[in-house]
PDB file of C-alpha atoms in Angstrom:
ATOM      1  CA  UNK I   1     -21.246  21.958  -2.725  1.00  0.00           C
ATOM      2  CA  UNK I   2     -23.895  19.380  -4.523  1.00  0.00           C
ATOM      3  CA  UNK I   3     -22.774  16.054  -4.558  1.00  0.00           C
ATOM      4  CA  UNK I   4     -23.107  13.232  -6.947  1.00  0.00           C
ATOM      5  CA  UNK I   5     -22.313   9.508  -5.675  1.00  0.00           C
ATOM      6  CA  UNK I   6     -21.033   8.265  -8.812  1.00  0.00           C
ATOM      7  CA  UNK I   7     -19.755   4.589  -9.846  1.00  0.00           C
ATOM      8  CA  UNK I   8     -17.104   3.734 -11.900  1.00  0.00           C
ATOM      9  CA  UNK I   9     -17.130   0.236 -14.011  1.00  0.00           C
ATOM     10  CA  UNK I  10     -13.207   0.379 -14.945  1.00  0.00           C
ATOM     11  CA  UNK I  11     -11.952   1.822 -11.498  1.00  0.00           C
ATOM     12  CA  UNK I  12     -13.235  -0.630  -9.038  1.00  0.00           C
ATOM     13  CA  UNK I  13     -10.721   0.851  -6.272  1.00  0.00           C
ATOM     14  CA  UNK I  14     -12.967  -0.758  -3.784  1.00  0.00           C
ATOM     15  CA  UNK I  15     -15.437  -3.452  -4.571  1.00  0.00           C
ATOM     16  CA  UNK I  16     -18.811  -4.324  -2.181  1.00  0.00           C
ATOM     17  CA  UNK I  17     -17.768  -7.424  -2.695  1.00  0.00           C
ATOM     18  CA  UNK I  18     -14.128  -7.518  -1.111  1.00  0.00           C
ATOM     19  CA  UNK I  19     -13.007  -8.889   2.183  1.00  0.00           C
ATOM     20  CA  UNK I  20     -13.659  -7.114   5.209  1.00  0.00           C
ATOM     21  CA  UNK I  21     -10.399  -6.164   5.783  1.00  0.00           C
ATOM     22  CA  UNK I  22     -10.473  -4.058   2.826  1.00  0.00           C
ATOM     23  CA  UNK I  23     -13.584  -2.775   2.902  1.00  0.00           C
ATOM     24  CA  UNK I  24     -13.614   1.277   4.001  1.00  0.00           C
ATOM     25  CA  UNK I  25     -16.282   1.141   6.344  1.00  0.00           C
ATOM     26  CA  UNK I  26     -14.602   4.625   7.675  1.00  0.00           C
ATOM     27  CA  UNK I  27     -12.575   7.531   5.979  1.00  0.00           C
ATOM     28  CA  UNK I  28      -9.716   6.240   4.443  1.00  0.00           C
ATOM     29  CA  UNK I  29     -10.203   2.916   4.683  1.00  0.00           C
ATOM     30  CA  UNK I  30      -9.670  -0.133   7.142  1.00  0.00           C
ATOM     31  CA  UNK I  31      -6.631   0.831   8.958  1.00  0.00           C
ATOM     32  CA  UNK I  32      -7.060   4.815   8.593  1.00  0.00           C
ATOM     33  CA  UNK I  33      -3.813   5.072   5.851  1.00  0.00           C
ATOM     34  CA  UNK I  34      -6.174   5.418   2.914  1.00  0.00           C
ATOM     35  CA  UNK I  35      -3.777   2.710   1.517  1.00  0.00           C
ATOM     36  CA  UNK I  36      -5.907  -0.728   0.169  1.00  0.00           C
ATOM     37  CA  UNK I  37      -5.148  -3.916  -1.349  1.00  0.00           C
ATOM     38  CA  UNK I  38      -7.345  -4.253  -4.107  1.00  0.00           C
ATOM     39  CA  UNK I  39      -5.805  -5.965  -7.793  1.00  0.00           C
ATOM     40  CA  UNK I  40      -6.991  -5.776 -11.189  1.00  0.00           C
ATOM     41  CA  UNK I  41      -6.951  -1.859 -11.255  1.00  0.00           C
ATOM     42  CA  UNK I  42      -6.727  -0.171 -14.632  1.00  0.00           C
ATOM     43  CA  UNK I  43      -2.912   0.860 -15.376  1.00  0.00           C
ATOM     44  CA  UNK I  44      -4.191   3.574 -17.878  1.00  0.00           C
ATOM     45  CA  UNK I  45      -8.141   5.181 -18.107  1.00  0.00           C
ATOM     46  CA  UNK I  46      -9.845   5.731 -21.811  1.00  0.00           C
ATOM     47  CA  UNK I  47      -9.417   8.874 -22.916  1.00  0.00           C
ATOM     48  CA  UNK I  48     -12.587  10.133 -21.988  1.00  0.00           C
ATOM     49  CA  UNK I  49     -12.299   8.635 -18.664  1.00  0.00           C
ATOM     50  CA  UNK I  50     -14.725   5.293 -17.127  1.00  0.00           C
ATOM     51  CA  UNK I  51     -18.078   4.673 -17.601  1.00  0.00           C
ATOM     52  CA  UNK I  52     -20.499   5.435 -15.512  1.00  0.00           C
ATOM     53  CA  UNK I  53     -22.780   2.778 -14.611  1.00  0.00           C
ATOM     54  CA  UNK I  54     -24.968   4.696 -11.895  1.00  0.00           C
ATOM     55  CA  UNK I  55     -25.002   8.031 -10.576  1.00  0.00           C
ATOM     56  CA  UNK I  56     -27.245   9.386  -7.228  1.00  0.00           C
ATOM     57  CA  UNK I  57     -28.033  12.823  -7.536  1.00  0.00           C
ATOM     58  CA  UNK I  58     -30.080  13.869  -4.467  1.00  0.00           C
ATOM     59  CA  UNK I  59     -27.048  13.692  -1.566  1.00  0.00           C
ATOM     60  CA  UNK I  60     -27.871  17.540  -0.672  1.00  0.00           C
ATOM     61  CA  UNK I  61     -24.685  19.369   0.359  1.00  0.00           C
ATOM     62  CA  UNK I  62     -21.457  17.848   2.154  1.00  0.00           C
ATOM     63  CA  UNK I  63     -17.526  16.794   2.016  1.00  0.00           C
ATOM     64  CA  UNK I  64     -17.776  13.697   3.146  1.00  0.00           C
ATOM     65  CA  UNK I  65     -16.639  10.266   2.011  1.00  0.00           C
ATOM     66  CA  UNK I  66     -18.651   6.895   1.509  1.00  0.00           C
ATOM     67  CA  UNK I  67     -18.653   4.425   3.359  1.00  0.00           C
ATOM     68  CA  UNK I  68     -18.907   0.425   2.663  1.00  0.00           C
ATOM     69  CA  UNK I  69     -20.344  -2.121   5.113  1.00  0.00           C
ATOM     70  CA  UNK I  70     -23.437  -4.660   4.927  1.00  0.00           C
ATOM     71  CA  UNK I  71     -23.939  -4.495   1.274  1.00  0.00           C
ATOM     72  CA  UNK I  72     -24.639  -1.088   1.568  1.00  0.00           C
ATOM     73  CA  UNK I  73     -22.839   2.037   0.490  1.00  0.00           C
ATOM     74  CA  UNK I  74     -22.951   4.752   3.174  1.00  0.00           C
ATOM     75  CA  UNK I  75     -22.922   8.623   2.561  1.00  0.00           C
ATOM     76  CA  UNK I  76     -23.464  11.888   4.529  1.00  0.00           C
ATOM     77  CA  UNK I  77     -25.086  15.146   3.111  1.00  0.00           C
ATOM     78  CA  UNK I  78     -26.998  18.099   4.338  1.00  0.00           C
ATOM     79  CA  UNK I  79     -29.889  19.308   2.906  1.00  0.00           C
ATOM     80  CA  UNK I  80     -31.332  22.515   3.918  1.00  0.00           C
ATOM     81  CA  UNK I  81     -29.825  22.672   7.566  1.00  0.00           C
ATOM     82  CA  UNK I  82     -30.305  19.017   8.151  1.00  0.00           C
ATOM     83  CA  UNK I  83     -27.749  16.253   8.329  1.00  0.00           C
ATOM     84  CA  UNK I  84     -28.490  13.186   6.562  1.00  0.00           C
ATOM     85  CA  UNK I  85     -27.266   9.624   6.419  1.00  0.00           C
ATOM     86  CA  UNK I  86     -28.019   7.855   2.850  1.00  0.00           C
ATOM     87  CA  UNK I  87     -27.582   4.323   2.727  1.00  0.00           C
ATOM     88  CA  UNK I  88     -27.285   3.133  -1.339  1.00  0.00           C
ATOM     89  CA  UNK I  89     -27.822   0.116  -2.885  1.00  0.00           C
ATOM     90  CA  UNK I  90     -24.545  -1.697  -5.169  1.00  0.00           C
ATOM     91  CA  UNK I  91     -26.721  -0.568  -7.694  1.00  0.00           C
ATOM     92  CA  UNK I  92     -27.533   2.950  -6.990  1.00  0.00           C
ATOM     93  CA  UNK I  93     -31.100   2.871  -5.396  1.00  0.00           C
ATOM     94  CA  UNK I  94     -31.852   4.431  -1.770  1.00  0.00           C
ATOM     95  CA  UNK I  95     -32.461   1.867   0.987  1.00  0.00           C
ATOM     96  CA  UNK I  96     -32.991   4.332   3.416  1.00  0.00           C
ATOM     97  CA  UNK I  97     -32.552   8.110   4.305  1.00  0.00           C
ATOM     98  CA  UNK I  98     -32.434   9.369   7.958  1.00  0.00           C
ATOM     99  CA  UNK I  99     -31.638  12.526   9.683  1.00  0.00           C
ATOM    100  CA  UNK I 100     -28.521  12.882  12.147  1.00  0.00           C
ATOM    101  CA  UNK I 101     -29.631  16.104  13.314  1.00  0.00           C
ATOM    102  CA  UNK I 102     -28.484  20.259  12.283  1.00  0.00           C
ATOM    103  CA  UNK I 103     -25.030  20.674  10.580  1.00  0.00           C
ATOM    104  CA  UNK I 104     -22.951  23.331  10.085  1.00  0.00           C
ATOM    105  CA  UNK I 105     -24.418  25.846   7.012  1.00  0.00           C
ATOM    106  CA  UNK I 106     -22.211  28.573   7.871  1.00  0.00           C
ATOM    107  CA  UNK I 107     -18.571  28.841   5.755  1.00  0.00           C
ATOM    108  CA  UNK I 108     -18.385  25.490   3.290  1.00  0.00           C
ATOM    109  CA  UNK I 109     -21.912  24.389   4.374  1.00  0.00           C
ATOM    110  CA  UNK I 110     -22.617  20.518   3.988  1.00  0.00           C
ATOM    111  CA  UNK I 111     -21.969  17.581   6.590  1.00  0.00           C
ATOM    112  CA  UNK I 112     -18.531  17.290   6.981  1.00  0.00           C
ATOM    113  CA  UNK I 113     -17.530  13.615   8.616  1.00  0.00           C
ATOM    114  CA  UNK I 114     -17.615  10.405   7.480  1.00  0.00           C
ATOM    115  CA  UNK I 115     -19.664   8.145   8.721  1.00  0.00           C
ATOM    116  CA  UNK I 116     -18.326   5.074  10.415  1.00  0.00           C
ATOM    117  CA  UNK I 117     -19.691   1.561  10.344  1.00  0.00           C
ATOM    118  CA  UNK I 118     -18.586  -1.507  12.849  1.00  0.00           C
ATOM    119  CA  UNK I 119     -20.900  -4.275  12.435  1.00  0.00           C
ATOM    120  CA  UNK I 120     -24.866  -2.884  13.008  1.00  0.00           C
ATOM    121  CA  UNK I 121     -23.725   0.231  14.290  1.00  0.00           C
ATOM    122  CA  UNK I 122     -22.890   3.407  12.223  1.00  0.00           C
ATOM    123  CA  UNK I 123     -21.733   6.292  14.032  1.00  0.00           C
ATOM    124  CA  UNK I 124     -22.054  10.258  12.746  1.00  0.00           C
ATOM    125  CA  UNK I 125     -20.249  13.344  14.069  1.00  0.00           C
ATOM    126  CA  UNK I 126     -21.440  16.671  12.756  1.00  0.00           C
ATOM    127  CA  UNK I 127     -20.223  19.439  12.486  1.00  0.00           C
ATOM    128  CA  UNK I 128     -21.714  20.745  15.502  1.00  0.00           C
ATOM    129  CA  UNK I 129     -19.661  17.918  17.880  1.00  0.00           C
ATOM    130  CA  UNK I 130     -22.795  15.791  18.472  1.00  0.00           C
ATOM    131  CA  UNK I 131     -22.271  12.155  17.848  1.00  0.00           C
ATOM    132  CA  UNK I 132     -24.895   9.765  16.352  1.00  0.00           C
ATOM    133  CA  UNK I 133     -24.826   5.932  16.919  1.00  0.00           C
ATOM    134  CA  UNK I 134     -27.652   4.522  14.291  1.00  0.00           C
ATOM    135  CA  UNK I 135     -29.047   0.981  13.379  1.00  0.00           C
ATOM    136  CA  UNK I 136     -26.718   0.516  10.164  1.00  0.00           C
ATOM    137  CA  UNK I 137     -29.298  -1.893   9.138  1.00  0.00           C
ATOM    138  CA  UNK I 138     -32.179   1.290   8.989  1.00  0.00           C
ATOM    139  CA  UNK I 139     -30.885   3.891  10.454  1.00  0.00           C
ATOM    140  CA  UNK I 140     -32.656   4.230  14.016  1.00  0.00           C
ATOM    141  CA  UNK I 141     -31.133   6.187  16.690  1.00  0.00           C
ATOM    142  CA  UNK I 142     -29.525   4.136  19.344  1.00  0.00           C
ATOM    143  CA  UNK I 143     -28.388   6.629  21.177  1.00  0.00           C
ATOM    144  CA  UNK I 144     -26.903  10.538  20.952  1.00  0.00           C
ATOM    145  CA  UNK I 145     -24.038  12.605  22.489  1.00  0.00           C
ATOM    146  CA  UNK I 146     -23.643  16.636  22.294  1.00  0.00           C
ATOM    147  CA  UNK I 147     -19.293  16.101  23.178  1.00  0.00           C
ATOM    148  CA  UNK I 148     -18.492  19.756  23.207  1.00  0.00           C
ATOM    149  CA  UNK I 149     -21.249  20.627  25.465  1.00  0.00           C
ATOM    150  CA  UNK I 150     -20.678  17.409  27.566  1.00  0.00           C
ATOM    151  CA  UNK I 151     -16.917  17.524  27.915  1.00  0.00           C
ATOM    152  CA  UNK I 152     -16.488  21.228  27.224  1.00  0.00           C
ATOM    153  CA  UNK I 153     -14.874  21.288  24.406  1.00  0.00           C
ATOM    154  CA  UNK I 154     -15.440  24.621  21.620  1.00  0.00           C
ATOM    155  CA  UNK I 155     -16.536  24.564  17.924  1.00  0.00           C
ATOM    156  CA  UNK I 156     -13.819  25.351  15.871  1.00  0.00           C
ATOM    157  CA  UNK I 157     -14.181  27.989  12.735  1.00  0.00           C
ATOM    158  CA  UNK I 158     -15.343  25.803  10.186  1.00  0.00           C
ATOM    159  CA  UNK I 159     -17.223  23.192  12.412  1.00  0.00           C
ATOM    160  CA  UNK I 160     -15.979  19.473  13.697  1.00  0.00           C
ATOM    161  CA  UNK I 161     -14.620  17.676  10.701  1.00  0.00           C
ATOM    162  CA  UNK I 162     -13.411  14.163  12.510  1.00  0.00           C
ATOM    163  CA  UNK I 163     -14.469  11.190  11.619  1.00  0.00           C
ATOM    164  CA  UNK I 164     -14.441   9.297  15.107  1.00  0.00           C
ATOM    165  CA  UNK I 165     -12.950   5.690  15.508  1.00  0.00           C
ATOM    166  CA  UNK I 166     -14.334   3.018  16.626  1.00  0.00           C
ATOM    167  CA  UNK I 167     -12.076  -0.191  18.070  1.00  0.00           C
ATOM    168  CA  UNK I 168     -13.164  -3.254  19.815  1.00  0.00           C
ATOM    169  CA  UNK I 169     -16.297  -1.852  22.567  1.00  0.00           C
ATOM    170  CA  UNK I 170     -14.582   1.744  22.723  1.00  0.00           C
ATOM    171  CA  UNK I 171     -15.339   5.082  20.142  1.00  0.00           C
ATOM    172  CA  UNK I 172     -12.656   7.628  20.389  1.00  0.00           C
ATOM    173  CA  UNK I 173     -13.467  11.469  19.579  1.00  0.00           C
ATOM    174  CA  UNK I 174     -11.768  14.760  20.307  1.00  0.00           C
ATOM    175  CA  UNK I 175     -13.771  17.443  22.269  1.00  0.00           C
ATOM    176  CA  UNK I 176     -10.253  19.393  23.019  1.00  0.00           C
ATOM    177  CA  UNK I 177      -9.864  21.432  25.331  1.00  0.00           C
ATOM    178  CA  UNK I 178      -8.269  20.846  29.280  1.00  0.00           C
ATOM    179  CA  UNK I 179      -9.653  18.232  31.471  1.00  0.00           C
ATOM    180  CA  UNK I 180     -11.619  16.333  28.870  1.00  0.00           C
ATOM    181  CA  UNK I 181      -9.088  16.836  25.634  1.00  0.00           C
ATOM    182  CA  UNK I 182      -9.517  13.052  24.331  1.00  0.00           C
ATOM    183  CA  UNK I 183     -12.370  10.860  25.530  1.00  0.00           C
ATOM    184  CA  UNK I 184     -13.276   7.248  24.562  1.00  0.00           C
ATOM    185  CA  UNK I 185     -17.227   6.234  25.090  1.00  0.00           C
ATOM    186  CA  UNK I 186     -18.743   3.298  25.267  1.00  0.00           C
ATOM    187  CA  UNK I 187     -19.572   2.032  21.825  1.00  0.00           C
ATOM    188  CA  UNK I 188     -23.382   0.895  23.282  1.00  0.00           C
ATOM    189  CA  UNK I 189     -24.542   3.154  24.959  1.00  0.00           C
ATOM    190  CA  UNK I 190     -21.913   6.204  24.449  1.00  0.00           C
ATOM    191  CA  UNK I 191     -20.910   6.100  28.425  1.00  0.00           C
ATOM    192  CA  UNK I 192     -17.457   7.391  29.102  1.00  0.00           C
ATOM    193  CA  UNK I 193     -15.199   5.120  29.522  1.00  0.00           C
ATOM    194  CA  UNK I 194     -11.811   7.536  29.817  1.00  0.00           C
ATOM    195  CA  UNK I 195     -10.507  11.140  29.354  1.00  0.00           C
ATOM    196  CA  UNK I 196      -7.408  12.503  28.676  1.00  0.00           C
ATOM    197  CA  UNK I 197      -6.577  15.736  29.785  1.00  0.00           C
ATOM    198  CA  UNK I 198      -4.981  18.429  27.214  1.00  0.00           C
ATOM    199  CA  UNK I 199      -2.997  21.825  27.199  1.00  0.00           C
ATOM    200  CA  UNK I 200      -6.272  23.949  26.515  1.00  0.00           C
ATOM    201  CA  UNK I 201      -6.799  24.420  22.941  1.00  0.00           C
ATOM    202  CA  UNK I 202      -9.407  23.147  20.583  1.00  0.00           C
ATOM    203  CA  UNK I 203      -9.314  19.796  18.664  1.00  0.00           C
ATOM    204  CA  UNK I 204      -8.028  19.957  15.106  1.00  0.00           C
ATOM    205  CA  UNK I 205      -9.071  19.391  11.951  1.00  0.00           C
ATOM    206  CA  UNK I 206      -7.808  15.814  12.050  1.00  0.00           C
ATOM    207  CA  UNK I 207      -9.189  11.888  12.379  1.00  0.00           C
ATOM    208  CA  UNK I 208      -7.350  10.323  15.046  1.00  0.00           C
ATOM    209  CA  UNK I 209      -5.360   7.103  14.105  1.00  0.00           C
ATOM    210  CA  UNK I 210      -4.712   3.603  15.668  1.00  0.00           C
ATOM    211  CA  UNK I 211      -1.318   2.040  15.655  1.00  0.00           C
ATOM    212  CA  UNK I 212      -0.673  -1.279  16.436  1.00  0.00           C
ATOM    213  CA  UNK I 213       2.719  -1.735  18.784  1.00  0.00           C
ATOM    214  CA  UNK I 214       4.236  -4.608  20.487  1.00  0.00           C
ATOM    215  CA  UNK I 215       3.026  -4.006  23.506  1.00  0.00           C
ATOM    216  CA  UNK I 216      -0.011  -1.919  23.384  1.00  0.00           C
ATOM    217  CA  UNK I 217      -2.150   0.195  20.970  1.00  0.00           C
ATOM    218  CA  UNK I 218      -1.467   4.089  20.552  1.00  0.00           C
ATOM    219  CA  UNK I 219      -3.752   6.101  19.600  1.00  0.00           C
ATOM    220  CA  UNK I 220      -2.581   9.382  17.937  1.00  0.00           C
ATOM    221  CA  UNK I 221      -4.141  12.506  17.118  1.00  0.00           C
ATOM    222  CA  UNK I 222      -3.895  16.183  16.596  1.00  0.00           C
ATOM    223  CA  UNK I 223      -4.972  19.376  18.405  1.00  0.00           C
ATOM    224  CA  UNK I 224      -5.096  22.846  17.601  1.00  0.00           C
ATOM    225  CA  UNK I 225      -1.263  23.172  18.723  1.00  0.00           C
ATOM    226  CA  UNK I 226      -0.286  19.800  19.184  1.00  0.00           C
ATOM    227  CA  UNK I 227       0.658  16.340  18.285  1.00  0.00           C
ATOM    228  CA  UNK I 228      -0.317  13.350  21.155  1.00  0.00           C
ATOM    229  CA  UNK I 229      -0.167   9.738  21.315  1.00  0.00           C
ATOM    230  CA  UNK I 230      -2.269   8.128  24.034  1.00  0.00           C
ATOM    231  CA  UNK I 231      -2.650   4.321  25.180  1.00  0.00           C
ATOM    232  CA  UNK I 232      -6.162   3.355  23.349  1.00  0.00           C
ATOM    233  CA  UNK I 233      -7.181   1.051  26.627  1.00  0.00           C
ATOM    234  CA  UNK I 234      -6.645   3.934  29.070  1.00  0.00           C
TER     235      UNK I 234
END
């Protein structure tokens, strides 16, 4: 699939210039519910739909959403076999371009996650299970993880498609499989911080989710066969 990143003047779902709390510097937005607060939307498009003020037409192949965070809009895309990381301008240009690393080319070819952004550090999983942390200000690798080899974990059929979160100094990500099913890293140097063992199978197609309780913070997720809710500090 070739991708455009296009703007819309009369659909401003989310503005670069909104609070932080609104801003979807992940997939689906601040709190992972793809729900957002923003006013002013159009009740009704023109007929022949909004204009477009911009469009970028060199994102190579991918699925992935953007990403908003420093002033910058953030995209993935593959082209030829390599991963990419695109960071746009509010008005359309390229700041910068840098490679992640191979993705996945086999069945729906393209990158696949999301890339994540908390403060100066963007974060990359391909489709491959190898995570990326980058300078969000120029995209320099910090530092780089192959999970599935690591934790032993297994590709699934048509590659990793998580987005991983990131919450106060921990990432979470899903290798799957049975001693190492959920692990959370250290968000500075990717060090592992805990693991959570599993029943076996593979991770899912699926971005875990943080939920806010009372008393602690869950941390829920999918696998190939199951649903699981873990404590996010342990």
């Amino acid at each position: 699939m070739i991708r455009k990143a296009i703007i819309l003047v009369s659909t401003v779902l989310i503005s670069i210039n909104c609070t932080i709390a609104q801003t979807p510097t992940k997939w689906r937005g601040a709190s992972g519910n793809g729900v957002y607060s923003e006013t002013g939307l159009l009740k009704k498009w023109p007929a022949n739909g909004p204009e477009i003020v911009w469009h970028y037409d060199d994102l190579g192949q991918g699925h992935s959403s953007p990403a908003f965070a420093n002033g910058l809009i953030y995209v993935s895309g593959m082209e030829g076999t390599t991963g990419n990381i695109y960071a746009l301008t509010p008005d359309g240009k390229l700041k910068w371009k840098k490679p992640y690393g191979t993705e996945f080319s086999e069945s729906y070819p393209g990158a696949r996650s999301t890339p994540v952004i908390s403060g100066d550090l963007l974060y990359m999983y391909s489709g491959f299970g190898i995570l990326t942390c980058m300078d969000a200000n120029n995209g320099n690798v910090k530092w780089k993880k192959d999970v599935l080899r690591e934790f032993n974990g297994q590709n699934i059929q048509w590659g990793v498609t998580e987005s991983v979160v990131v919450d106060g100094g921990l990432v979470y990500v899903t290798p799957g499989g049975k001693k190492n099913n959920v692990v959370a890293l250290n968000r500075n140097n990717g060090d592992l911080v805990w693991s959570s063992p599993g029943k076996g199978e593979t991770s899912a197609y699926c971005t875990p989710l943080l939920i806010n309780l009372t008393s602690r913070k869950l941390l829920v997720t999918m696998t190939a066969d199951h649903i699981i809710g873990l404590d996010a500090a342990t």
